[in-house]
GROMACS .gro file of C-alpha atoms in nm:
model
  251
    1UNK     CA    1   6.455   3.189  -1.332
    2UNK     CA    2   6.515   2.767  -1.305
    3UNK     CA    3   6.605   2.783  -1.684
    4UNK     CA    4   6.855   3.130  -1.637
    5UNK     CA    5   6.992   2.889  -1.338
    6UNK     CA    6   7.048   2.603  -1.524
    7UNK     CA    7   7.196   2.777  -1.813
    8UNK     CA    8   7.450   2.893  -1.511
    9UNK     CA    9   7.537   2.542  -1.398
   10UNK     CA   10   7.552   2.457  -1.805
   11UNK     CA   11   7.835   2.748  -1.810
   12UNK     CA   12   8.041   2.604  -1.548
   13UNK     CA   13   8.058   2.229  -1.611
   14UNK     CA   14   8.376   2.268  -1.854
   15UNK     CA   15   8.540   2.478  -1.588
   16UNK     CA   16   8.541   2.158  -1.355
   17UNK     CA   17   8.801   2.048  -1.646
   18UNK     CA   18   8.939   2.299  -1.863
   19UNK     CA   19   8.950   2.674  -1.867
   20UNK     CA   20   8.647   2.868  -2.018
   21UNK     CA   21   8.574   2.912  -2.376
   22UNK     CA   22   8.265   3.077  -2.429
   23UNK     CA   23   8.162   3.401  -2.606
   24UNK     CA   24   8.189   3.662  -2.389
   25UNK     CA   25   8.110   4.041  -2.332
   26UNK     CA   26   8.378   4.190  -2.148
   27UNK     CA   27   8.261   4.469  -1.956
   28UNK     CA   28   8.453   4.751  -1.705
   29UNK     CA   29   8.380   5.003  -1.431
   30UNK     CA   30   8.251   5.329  -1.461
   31UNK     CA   31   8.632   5.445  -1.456
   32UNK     CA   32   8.760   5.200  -1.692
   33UNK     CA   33   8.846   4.832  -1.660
   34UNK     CA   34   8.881   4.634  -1.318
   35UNK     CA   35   9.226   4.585  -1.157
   36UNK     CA   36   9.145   4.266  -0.982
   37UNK     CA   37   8.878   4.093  -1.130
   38UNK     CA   38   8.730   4.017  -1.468
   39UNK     CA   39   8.366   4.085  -1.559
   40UNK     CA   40   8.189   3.989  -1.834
   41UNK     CA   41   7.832   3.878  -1.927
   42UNK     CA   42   7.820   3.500  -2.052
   43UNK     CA   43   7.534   3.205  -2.187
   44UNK     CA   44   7.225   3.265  -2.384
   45UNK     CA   45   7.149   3.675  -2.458
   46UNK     CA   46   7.444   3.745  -2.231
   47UNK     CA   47   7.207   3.654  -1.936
   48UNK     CA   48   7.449   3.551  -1.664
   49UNK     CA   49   7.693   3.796  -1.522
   50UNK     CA   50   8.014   3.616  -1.498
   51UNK     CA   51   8.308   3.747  -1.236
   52UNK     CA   52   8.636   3.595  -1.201
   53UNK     CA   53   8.892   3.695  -0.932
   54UNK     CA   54   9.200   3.793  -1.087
   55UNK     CA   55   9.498   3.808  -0.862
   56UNK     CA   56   9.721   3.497  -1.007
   57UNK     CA   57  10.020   3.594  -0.824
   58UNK     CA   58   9.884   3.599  -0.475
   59UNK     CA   59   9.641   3.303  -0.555
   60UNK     CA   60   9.324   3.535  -0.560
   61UNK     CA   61   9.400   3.645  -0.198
   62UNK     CA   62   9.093   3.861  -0.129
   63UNK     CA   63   9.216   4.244  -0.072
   64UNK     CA   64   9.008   4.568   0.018
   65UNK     CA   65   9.023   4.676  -0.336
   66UNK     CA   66   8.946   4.295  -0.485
   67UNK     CA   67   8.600   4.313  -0.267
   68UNK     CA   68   8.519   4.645  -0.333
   69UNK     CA   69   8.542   4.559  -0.718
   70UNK     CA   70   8.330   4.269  -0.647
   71UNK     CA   71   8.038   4.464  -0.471
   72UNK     CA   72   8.033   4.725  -0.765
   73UNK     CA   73   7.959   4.461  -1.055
   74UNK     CA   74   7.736   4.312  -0.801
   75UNK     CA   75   7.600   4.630  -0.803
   76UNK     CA   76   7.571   4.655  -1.140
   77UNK     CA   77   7.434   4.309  -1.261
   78UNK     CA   78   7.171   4.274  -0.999
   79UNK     CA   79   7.022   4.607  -1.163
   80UNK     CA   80   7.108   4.483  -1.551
   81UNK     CA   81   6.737   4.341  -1.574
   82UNK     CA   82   6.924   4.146  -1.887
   83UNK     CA   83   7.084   3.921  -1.589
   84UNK     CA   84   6.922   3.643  -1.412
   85UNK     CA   85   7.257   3.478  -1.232
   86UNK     CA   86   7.561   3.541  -1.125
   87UNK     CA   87   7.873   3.363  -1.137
   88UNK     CA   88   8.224   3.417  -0.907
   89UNK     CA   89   8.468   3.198  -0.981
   90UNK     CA   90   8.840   3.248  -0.978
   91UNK     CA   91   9.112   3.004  -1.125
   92UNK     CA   92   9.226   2.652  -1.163
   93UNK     CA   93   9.421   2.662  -0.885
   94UNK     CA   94   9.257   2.867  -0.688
   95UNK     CA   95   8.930   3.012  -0.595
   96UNK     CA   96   9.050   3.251  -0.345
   97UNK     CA   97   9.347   3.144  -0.097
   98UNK     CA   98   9.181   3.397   0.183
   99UNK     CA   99   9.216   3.733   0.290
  100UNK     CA  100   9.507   3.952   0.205
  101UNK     CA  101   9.730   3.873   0.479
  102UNK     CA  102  10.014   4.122   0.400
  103UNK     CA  103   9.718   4.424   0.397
  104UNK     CA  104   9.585   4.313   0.743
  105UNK     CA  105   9.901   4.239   0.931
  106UNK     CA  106   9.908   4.605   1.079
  107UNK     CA  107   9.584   4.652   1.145
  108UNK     CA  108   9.498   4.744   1.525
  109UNK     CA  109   9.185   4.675   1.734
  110UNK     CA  110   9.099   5.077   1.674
  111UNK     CA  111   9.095   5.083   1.335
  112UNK     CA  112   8.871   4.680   1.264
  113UNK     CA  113   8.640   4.803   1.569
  114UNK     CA  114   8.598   5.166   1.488
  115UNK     CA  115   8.599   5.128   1.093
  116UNK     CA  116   8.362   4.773   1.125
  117UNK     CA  117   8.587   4.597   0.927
  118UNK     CA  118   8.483   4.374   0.595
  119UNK     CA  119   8.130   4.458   0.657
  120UNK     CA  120   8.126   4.560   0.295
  121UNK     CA  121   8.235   4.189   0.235
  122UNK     CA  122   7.855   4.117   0.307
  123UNK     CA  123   7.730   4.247  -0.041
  124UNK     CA  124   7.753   3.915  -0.169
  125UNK     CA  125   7.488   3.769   0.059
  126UNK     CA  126   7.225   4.073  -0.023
  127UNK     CA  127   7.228   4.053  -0.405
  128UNK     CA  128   6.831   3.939  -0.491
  129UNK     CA  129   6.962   3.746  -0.789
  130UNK     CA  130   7.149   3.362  -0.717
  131UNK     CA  131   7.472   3.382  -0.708
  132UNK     CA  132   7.687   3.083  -0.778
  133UNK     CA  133   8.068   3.036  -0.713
  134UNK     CA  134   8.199   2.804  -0.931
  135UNK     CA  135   8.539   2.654  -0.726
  136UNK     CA  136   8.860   2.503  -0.820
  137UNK     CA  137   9.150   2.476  -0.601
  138UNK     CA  138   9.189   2.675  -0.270
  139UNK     CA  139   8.877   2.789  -0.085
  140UNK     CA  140   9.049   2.870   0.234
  141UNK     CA  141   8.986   3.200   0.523
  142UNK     CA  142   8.795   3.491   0.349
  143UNK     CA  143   8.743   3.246   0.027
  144UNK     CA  144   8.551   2.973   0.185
  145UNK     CA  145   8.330   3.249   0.368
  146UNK     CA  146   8.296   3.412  -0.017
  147UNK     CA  147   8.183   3.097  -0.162
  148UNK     CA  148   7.926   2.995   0.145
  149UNK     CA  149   7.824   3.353   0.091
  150UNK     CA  150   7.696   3.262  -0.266
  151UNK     CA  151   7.342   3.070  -0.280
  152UNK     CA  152   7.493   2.740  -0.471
  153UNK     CA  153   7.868   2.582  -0.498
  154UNK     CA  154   8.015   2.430  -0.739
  155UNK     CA  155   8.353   2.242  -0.699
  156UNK     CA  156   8.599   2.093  -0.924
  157UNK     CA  157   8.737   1.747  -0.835
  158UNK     CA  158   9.052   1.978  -0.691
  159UNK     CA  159   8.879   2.195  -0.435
  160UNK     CA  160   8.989   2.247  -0.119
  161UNK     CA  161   8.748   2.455   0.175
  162UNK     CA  162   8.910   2.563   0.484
  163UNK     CA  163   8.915   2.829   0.766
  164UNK     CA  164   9.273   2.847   0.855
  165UNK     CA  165   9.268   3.151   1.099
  166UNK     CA  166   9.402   2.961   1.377
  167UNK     CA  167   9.718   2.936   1.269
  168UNK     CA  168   9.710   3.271   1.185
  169UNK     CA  169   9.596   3.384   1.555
  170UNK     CA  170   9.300   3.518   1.480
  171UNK     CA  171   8.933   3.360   1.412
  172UNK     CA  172   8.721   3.358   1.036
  173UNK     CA  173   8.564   3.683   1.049
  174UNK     CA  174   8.327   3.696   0.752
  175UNK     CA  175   8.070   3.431   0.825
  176UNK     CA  176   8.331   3.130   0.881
  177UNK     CA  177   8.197   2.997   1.229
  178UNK     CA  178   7.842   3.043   1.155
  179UNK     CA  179   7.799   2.932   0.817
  180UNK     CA  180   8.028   2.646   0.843
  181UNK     CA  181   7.832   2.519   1.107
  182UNK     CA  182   7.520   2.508   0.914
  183UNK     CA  183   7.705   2.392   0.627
  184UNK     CA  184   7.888   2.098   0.791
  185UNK     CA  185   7.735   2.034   1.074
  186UNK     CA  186   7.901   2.158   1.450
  187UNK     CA  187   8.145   1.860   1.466
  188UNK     CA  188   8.360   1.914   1.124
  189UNK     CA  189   8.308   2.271   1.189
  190UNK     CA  190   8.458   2.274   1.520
  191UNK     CA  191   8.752   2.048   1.387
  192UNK     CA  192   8.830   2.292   1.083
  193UNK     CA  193   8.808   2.585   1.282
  194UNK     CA  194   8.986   2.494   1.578
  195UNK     CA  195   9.234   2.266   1.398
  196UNK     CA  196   9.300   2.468   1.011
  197UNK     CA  197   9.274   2.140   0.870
  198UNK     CA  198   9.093   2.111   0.497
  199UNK     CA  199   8.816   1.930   0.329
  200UNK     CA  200   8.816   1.820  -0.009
  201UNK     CA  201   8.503   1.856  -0.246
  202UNK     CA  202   8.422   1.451  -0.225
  203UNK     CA  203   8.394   1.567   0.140
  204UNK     CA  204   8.197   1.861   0.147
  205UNK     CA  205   7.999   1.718  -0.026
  206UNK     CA  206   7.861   1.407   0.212
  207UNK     CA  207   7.897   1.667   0.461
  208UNK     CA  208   7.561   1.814   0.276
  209UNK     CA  209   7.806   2.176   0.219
  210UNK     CA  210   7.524   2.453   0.177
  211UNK     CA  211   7.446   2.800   0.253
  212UNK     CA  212   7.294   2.957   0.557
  213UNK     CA  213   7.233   3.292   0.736
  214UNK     CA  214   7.276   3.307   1.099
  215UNK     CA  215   7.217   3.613   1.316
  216UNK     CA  216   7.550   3.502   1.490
  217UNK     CA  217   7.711   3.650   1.215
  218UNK     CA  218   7.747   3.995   1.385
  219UNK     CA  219   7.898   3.869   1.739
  220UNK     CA  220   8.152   3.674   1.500
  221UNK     CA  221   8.278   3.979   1.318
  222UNK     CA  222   8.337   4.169   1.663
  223UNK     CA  223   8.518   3.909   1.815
  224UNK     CA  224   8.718   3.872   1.514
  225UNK     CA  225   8.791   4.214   1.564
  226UNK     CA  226   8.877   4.159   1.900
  227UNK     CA  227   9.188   3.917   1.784
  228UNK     CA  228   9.376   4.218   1.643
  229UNK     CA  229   9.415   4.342   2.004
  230UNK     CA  230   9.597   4.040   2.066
  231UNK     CA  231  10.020   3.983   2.075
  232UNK     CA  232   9.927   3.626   1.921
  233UNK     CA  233   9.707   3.774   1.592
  234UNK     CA  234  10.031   3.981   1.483
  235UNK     CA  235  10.280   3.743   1.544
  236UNK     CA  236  10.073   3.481   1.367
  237UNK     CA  237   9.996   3.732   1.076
  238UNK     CA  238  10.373   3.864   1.088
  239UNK     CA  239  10.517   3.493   1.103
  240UNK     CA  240  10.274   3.435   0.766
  241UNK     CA  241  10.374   3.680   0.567
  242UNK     CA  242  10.753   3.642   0.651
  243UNK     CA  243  10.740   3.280   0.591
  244UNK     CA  244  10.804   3.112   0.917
  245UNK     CA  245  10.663   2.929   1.169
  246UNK     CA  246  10.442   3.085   1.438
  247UNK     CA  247  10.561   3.165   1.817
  248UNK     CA  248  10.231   3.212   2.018
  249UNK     CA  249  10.262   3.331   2.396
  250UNK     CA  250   9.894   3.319   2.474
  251UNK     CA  251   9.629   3.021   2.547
   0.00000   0.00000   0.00000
């Protein structure tokens, strides 16, 4: 398992630099090839499933059918006894800018409550085989809570980890507030979550940024469904996706 690892890590030290250029074997779901992600199996005997979100346009933004694409090669390489590692990366510019803003923006209380919104978004966490997001460029929302969800980062010189919600009315909803705490430590946490401001990698880094399950991670996801009952999480979301500045009415 240490040597599958570190022939994952080997993979994904060009990336930090250049795009990469390695024999691959492209593979697709069971009803053809992937819409929003790549897949392919990569390094020695094709042992490390490689997945790259593939959404250029809207900077990997991280919708329903992007996840549930992820969870089903998840699905697939963790029982591919061929695999011993995963990789998620996405591009050079960015890992995954966050959630799909433009899908959630009508989405009421009901429906997140009722339906237990992105609790499929969890598969990442459960796979029995390490996972390893490789990231360049944006990490921000629902892609910093993919990449903590993975058991080891990796981060290009350009990466950028955030949990913007706040500007957005509404609270990280896939692990952000607990994860990030373990990951950072309560201070920075409570500064990037309350203020939307960024770290860069030199910073995660000497902020010892690692990976942690917390049982707080259920109370999280119901009070970020809660926010979608407020005035302020529409607005926020509305003012987002038509370009313009926020008017919140609530404290």
């Amino acid at each position: 398992m240490a040597f599958i690892c570190r022939s994952a890590a080997q993979l994904l030290r060009p990336c930090r630099t250049a795009p990469f250029a390695l024999t691959a074997t492209r593979l697709c779901s069971s009803g053809g090839k992937y819409e929003y992600i790549v897949v392919e199996k990569r390094g020695q005997n094709n042992n490390v499933g490689f997945i790259q979100l593939n959404r250029p346009k809207a900077l990997n933004a991280l919708c329903d059918g992007l996840m549930r694409e992820v969870g089903h090669a998840l699905d697939g390489f963790e029982v591919d006894s061929g695999v011993g590692a995963i990789v998620i990366t996405g591009s050079d510019r960015a890992f995954a800018a966050g959630a799909d803003i433009k899908e959630m923006q009508n989405r009421t209380f009901q429906e997140c409550y009722g339906g237990n919104f992105l609790a499929h978004w969890n598969r990442v966490s459960t796979v029995k085989k390490p996972v390893i997001a490789a990231v360049n460029g944006f990490a921000l929302g629902g892609g910093c809570e993919l990449a903590m969800m993975c058991d080891i980062i990796y981060a290009g010189e350009k990466a950028q980890f955030g949990q913007p919600e706040i500007l957005l009315g509404t609270i990280p909803g896939a692990g952000g507030t607990q994860r990030l705490t373990r990951a950072v430590g309560k201070s920075l946490a409570m500064e990037m979550v309350l203020t939307g401001d960024r770290i860069g990698a030199q910073e995660a880094k000497q902020s010892a940024f690692e990976l942690t399950l917390a049982e707080g991670n259920r109370l999280e996801k119901r009070l970020f469904h809660a926010t979608f009952a407020t005035d302020d999480r529409k607005e926020g979301m509305t003012a987002f996706v038509e370009k313009r500045k926020a008017s919140f009415q609530d404290n």
